[in-house]
Each structure stands twice: as C-alpha cells, then as structure tokens.
Coordinates of C-alpha atoms in Angstrom, one line a residue:
X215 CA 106.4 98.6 133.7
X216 CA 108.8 100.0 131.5
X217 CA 110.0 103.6 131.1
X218 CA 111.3 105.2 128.0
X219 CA 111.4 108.2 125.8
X220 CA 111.0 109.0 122.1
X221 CA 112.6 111.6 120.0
X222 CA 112.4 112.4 116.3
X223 CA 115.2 114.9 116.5
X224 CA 112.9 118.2 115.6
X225 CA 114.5 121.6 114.6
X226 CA 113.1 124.8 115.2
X227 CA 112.9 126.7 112.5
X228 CA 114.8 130.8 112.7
X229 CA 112.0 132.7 111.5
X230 CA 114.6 135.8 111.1
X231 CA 116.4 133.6 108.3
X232 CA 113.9 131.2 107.7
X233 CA 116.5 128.3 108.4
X234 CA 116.3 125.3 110.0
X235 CA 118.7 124.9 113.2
X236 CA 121.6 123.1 112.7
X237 CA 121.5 119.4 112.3
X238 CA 125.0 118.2 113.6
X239 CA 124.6 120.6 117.0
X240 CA 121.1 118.6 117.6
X241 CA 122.6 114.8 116.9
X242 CA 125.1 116.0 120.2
X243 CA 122.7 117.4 122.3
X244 CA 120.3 114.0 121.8
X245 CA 123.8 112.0 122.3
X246 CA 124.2 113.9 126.0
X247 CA 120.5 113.4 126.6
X248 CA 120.7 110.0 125.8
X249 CA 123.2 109.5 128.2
X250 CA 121.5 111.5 131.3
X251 CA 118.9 109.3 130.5
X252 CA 120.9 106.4 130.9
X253 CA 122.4 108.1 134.6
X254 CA 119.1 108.3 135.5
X255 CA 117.3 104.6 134.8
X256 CA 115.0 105.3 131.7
X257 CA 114.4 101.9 130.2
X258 CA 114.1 102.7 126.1
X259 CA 115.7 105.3 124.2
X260 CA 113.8 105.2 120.7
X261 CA 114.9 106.6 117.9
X262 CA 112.5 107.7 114.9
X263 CA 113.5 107.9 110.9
X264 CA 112.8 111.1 109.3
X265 CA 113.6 112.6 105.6
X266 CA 112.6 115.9 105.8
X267 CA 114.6 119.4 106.7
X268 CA 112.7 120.2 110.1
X269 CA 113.8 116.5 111.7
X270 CA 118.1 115.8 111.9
X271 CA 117.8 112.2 112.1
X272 CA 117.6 110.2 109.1
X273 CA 119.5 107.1 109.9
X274 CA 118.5 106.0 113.8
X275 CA 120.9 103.5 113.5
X276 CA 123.9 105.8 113.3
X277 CA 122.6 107.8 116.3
X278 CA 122.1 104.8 118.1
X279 CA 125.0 102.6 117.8
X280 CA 126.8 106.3 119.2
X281 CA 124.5 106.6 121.6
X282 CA 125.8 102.7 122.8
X283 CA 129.1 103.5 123.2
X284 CA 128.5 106.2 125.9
X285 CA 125.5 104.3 127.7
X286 CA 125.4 101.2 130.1
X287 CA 121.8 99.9 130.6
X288 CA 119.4 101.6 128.0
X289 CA 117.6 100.2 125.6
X290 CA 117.9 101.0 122.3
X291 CA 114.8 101.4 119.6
X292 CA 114.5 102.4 116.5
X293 CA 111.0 105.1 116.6
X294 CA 110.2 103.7 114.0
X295 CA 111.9 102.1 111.1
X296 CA 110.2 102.8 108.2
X297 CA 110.0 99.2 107.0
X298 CA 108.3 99.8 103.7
X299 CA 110.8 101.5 102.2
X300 CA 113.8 99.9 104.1
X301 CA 115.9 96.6 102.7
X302 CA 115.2 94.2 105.6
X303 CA 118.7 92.5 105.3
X304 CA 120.4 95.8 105.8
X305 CA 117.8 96.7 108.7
X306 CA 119.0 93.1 109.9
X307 CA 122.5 93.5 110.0
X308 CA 122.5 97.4 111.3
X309 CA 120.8 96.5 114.3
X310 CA 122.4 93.0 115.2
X311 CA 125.9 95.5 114.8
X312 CA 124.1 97.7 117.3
X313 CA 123.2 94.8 119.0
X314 CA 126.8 93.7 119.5
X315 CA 128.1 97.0 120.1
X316 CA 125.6 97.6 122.9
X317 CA 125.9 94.1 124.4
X318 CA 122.4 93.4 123.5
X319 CA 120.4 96.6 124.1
X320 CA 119.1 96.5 120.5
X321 CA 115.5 96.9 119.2
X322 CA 113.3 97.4 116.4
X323 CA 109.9 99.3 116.1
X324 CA 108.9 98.6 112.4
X325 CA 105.9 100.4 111.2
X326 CA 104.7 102.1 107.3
X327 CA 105.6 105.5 109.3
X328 CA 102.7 108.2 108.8
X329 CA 105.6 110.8 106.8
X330 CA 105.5 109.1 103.0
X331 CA 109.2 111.0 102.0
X332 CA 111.0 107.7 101.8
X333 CA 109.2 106.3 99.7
X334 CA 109.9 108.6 96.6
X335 CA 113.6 109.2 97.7
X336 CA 114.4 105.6 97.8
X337 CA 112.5 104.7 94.5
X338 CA 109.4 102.9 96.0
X339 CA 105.9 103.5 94.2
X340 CA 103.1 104.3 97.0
X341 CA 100.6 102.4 94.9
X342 CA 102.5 99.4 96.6
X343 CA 102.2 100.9 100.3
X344 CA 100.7 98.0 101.9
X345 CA 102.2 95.6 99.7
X346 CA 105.7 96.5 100.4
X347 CA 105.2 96.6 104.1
X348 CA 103.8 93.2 104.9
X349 CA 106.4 91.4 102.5
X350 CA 109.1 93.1 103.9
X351 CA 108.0 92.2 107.5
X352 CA 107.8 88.9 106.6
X353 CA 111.3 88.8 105.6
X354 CA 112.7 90.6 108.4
X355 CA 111.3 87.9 110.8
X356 CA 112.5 85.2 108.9
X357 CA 115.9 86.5 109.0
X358 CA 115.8 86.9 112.7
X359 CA 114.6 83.9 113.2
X360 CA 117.0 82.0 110.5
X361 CA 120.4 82.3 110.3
X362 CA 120.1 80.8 106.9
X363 CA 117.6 82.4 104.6
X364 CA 115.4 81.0 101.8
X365 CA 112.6 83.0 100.8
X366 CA 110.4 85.0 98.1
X367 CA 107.8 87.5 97.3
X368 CA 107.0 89.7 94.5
X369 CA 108.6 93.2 95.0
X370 CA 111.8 91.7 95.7
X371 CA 114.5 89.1 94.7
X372 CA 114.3 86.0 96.0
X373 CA 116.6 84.7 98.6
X374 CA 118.0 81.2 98.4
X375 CA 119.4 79.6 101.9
X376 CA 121.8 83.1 102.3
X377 CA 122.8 83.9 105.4
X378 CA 122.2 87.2 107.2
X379 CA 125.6 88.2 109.1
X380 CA 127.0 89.3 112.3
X381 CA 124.0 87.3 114.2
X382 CA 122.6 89.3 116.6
X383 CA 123.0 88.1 120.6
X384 CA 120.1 86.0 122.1
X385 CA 120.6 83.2 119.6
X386 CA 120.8 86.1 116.4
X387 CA 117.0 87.0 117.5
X388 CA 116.7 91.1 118.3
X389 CA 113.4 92.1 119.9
X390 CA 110.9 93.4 117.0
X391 CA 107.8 95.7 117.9
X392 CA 105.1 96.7 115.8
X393 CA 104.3 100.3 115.9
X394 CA 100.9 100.9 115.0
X395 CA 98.8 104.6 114.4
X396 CA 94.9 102.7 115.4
X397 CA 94.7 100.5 112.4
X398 CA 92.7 97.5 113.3
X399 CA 94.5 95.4 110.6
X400 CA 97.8 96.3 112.0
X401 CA 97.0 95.5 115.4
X402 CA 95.8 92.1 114.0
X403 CA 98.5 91.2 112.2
X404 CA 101.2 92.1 115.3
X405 CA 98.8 89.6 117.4
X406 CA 98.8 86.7 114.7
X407 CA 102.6 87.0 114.6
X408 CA 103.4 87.2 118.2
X409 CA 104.5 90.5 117.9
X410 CA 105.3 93.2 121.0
X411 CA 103.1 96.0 120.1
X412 CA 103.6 99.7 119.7
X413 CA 100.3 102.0 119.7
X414 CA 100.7 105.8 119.1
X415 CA 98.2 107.7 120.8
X416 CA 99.0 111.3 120.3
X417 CA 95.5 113.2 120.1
X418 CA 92.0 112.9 120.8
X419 CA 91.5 110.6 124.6
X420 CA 93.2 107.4 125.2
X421 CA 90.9 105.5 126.3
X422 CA 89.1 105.6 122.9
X423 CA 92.3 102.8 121.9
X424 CA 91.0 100.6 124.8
X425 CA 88.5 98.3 122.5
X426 CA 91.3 98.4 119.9
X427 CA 94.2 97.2 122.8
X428 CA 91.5 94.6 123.7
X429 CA 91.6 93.2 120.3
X430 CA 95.3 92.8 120.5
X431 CA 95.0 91.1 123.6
X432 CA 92.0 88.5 122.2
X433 CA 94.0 87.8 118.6
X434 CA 97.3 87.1 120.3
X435 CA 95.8 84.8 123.0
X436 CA 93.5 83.0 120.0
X437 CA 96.8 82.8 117.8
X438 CA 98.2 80.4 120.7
X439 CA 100.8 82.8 122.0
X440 CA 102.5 82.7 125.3
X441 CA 100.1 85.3 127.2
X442 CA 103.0 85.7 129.9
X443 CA 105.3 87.2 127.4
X444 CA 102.7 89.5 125.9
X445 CA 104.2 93.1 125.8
X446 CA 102.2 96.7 125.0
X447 CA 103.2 99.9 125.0
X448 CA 101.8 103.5 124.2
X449 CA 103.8 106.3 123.0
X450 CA 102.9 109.7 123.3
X451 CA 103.6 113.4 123.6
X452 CA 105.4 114.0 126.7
X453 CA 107.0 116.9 129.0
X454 CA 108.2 117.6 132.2
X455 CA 108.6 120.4 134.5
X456 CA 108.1 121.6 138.0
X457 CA 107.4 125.4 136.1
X458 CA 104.5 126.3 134.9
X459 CA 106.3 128.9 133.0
X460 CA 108.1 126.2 131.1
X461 CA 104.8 124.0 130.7
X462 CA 102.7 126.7 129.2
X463 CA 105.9 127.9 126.9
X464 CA 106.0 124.5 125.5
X465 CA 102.8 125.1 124.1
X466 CA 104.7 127.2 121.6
X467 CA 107.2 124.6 120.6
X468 CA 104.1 122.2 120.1
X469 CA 101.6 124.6 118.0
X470 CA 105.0 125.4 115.7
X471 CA 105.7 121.4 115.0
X472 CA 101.7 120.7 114.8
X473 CA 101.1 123.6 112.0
X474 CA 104.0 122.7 110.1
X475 CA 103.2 119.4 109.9
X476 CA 99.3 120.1 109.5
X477 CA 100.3 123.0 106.8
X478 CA 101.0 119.9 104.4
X479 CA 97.9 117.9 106.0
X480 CA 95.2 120.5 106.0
X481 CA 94.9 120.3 109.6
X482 CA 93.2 123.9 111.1
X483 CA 96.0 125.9 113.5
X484 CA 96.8 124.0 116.6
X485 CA 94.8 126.0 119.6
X486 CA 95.5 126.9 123.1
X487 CA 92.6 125.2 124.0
X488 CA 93.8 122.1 122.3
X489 CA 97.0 122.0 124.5
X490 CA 94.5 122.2 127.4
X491 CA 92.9 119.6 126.7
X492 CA 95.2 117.6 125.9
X493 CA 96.9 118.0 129.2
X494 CA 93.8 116.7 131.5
X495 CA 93.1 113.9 132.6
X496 CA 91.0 111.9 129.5
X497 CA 93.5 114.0 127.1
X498 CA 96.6 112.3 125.1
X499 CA 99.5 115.0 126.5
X500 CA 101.4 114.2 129.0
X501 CA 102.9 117.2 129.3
X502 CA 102.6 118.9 133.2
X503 CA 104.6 118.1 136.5
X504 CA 106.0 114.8 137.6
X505 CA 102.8 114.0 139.8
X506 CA 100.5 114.7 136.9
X507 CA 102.4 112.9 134.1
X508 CA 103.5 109.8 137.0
X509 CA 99.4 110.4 137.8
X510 CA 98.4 109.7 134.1
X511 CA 100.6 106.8 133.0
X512 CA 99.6 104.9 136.1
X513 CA 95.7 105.7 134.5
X514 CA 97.3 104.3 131.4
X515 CA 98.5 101.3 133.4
X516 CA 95.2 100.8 134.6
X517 CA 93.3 101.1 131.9
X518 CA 95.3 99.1 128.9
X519 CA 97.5 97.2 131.3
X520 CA 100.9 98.4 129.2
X521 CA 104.0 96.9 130.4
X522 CA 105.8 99.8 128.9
X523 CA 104.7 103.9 128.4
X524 CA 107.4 105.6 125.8
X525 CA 107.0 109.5 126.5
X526 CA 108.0 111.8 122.9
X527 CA 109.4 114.9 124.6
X528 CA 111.4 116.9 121.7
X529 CA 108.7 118.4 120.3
X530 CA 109.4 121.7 118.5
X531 CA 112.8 121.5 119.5
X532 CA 112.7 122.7 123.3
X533 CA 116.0 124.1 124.3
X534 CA 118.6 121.7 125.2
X535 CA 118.8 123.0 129.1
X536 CA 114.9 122.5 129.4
X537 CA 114.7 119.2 127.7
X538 CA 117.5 118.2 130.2
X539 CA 115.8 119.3 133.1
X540 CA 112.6 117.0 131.6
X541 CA 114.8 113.7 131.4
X542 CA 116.1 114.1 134.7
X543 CA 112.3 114.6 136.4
X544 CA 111.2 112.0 134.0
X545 CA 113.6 109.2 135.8
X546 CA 114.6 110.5 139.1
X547 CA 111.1 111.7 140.1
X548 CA 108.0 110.2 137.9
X549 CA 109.7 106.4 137.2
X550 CA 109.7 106.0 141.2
X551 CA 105.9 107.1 141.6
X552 CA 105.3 104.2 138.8
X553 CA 107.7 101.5 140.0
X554 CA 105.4 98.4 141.2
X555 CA 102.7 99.0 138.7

C-alpha cells in the first residue's frame, strides 16, 4: 500500500492585521517539505488547485514541476485538478512536461473540486457544472490515450486529428485518478472507465463509504476491467506527533480553516468535541501519534482494501517546524508499521 500526503497550501490568517500570510514564503516551505518527504519514502505528493486568498497555490503544476527538480522517487499529483473549468489540452501538455521533467513521476487527480471560484474567474457558467466536467473528462482521456486527436462535444470546439505535444513517458499515457466527495454517479463513472479512484473522506466515520467503495469494486469488475490493476485510495485529514501538546494545538489550526470555510457554507462552529471524535477510532481524523494514525490506516486497509491512503496534513497552516516534524514521523515511523499490508 501506498503512502502519500496532500496539501492545499492553507495560510493562516494575522488576526492583528487581518492579512493573510505570505503566499511566496509558503510555496518554499511546501518545496522543503516536499523534499523531506521524498528523504524519507512517502509515495505521492499531491498537490490541490485553489483560487481563493486563504490557499497559495493556484497552479499545482508550477509547484510540482519545482518540486521535481529537487526530488528523486515521489510521485507527483495534482489534489485535484479542477477539471470543469480547466482546458484539457493544456492540463495534457502541463503534466506530460512534468512528466518529463520528473522522469515519469506525473499524475492527475481530476475531480468538479467542491470550491466553485474557477468557475466565474475563468468565464464558465455553473448551470453547465456537470456538463462541463464529463465532456472535458472525456477529452482528457482521449488525448492520453491518442497521440492524434479527433473529437467533439458541445461546450467546446471540435478537434480534428490534432496532436497533443510533448507525449508524456509510458507510451504518452500519465496515470489519471478520479477524485470523488461520495457521489454514487462519480464513483460509477470512474468504474465504467477504468479509472484509479480517489474518495475524500474527511468527516462523519469511514466506514459509512464502505457500501459506496463496494460499488466501485462491482461496476469496474462488471465493466470488464483488469481486477489486478484496480487501484483505491482515501484521502483525509491527517497529523502527526509524538506531543500531545502539538496534537491538541492543532485543534486550533483545524477549527480556524473549518469556520472559515463553513462561514461561507453555513456550517455551525467547528467543536472540541468534534476534533474528538474525529480522532477515535470510527472517526475520519487521522490526526494522533504514529501508532494511532499507522493503527487506523491499517483499519482502512482492512476495511476498503485501499492500495493507497493520501494523509492532508497542512490544515490551518501549522508552523513550518511542526509540519516538518509530521512528515518525518509520517515516513520514518508510521509507513514501516503499514509496509506488508
């Protein structure tokens, strides 16, 4: 099973100026912990797309192809690409260049992204939300799949036997995963097309996605896919320390990202008790020492049979020092409790 870890590149916010933190000194502190992450074995770096002023990273593919030139081994995803409101022959040729650049660590987690800002600032109407998506996605695997391109839809121009360039290593194909949020029609669609799948599980209990999981499992098989090359993951909140201090203090750099992102949602104030929760055993944090986060992903394991778990850990914006400290328990100490699952 693979190992990675998710950021979406979160800044706290100053409440004494009521400014965000800077944006540039976050891209290099994800840069150096994208490379201890590399030192120490993590599988998947990914990457997520956000337009807003509390999150520095708009353009993963910028981060990532700097993130290739000081890494060896990693894997490196997109979280996610916002494929809606993306051109799918740019999101083509950024990550075959990332793909060459990193001698084929490239990946792509496409999803419709559950933050709706690109949509307005790239000129897309949301009345064509689902619309957009699945033509898009259709496009982008034809153009992996086809070095010459002939294709059309409705809400863009046609393509007539273009070709997508550079090609990508692996024969121009770059691994594409669906990210999904619980939809069943997503999860559907990802097993009908072969797709690696993505689920986000980032409240309520985990195993409450098992019956959905299952379905992926049933479609893909009954679409006549190759079972042995069936790949799941789950991503979700993650955070590691051997301090409790630290553990219950990120409770503060959770509640602050939840409430701000709830403000605009008309979600109630994140609670103590919710953290809690969260954190035991049937809860969706994995936030807590390297035994208990190892303890739970291995429950995950069991439970979904995942061949990858994707911990988010920059919640908030935890200081640089601290999230370090969490990458480093994350591969030297809870990825050997988990090898051989």
């Amino acid at each position: 099973m693979e190992l990675g870890i998710g950021m979406f590149g979160d800044l706290a916010l100053d409440q004494s100026t009521g400014k965000y933190r800077d944006a540039g000194t976050k891209i290099h502190e994800i840069l150096e912990q994208v490379k201890l992450m590399d030192e120490v074995g993590i599988d998947v770096f990914a990457m997520g797309e956000h337009h807003r002023p509390d999150y520095a990273v708009s353009s993963p593919e910028m981060v990532l192809a700097a993130a290739a030139s000081i890494t060896k081994n990693i894997k490196l995803a997109s979280g996610v690409t916002v494929l809606s409101s993306s051109e799918p022959v740019k999101v083509y040729e950024d990550f075959s260049t990332l793909d060459l650049i990193s001698n084929g660590r490239a990946e792509i987690f496409v999803g419709r992204g559950s933050f709706i800002e690109s949509f307005p600032l790239y000129g897309y109407s949301l009345n064509d939300y689902e619309a957009l998506f699945d033509e898009k996605l259709e496009l982008l695997l034809k153009i992996n799949t086809e070095e010459n391109v002939t294709w059309s839809g409705k809400l863009r121009a046609p393509m007539e036997n273009q070709t997508v360039y550079p090609r990508a290593k692996n024969n121009g194909k770059i691994s594409i995963w669906r990210a999904v949020g619980g939809t069943p029609q997503s999860v559907l669609s990802a097993a009908q097309l072969g797709m690696p799948l993505v689920v986000a599980i980032i409240g309520g209990m985990p195993i409450q996605f098992k019956n959905l999981i299952e379905f992926y499992k049933q479609e893909y098989q009954k679409a006549g896919h190759d079972v042995s090359k069936m790949q799941i993951a789950i991503h979700s909140h993650t955070f590691v320390s051997n301090d409790q201090n630290v553990v219950d203090g990120y409770f503060n750099n959770y509640k602050s990202q939840m409430d701000r992102i709830g403000a605009s949602r008309g979600w109630a104030p994140y609670t103590k008790m919710q953290y809690d929760g969260g954190r035991s055993k049937d809860g969706a944090l994995f936030i807590g020492s390297p035994a208990e986060v190892a303890d739970k992903i291995a429950y995950m394991k069991e439970i979904f049979g995942i061949t990858r778990f994707i911990g988010h850990m920059d919640i908030g914006d935890p200081a640089h020092d601290i999230m370090m400290n969490s990458i480093e328990l994350f591969g030297n100490e809870v990825k050997p409790m988990i090898q051989g699952l």
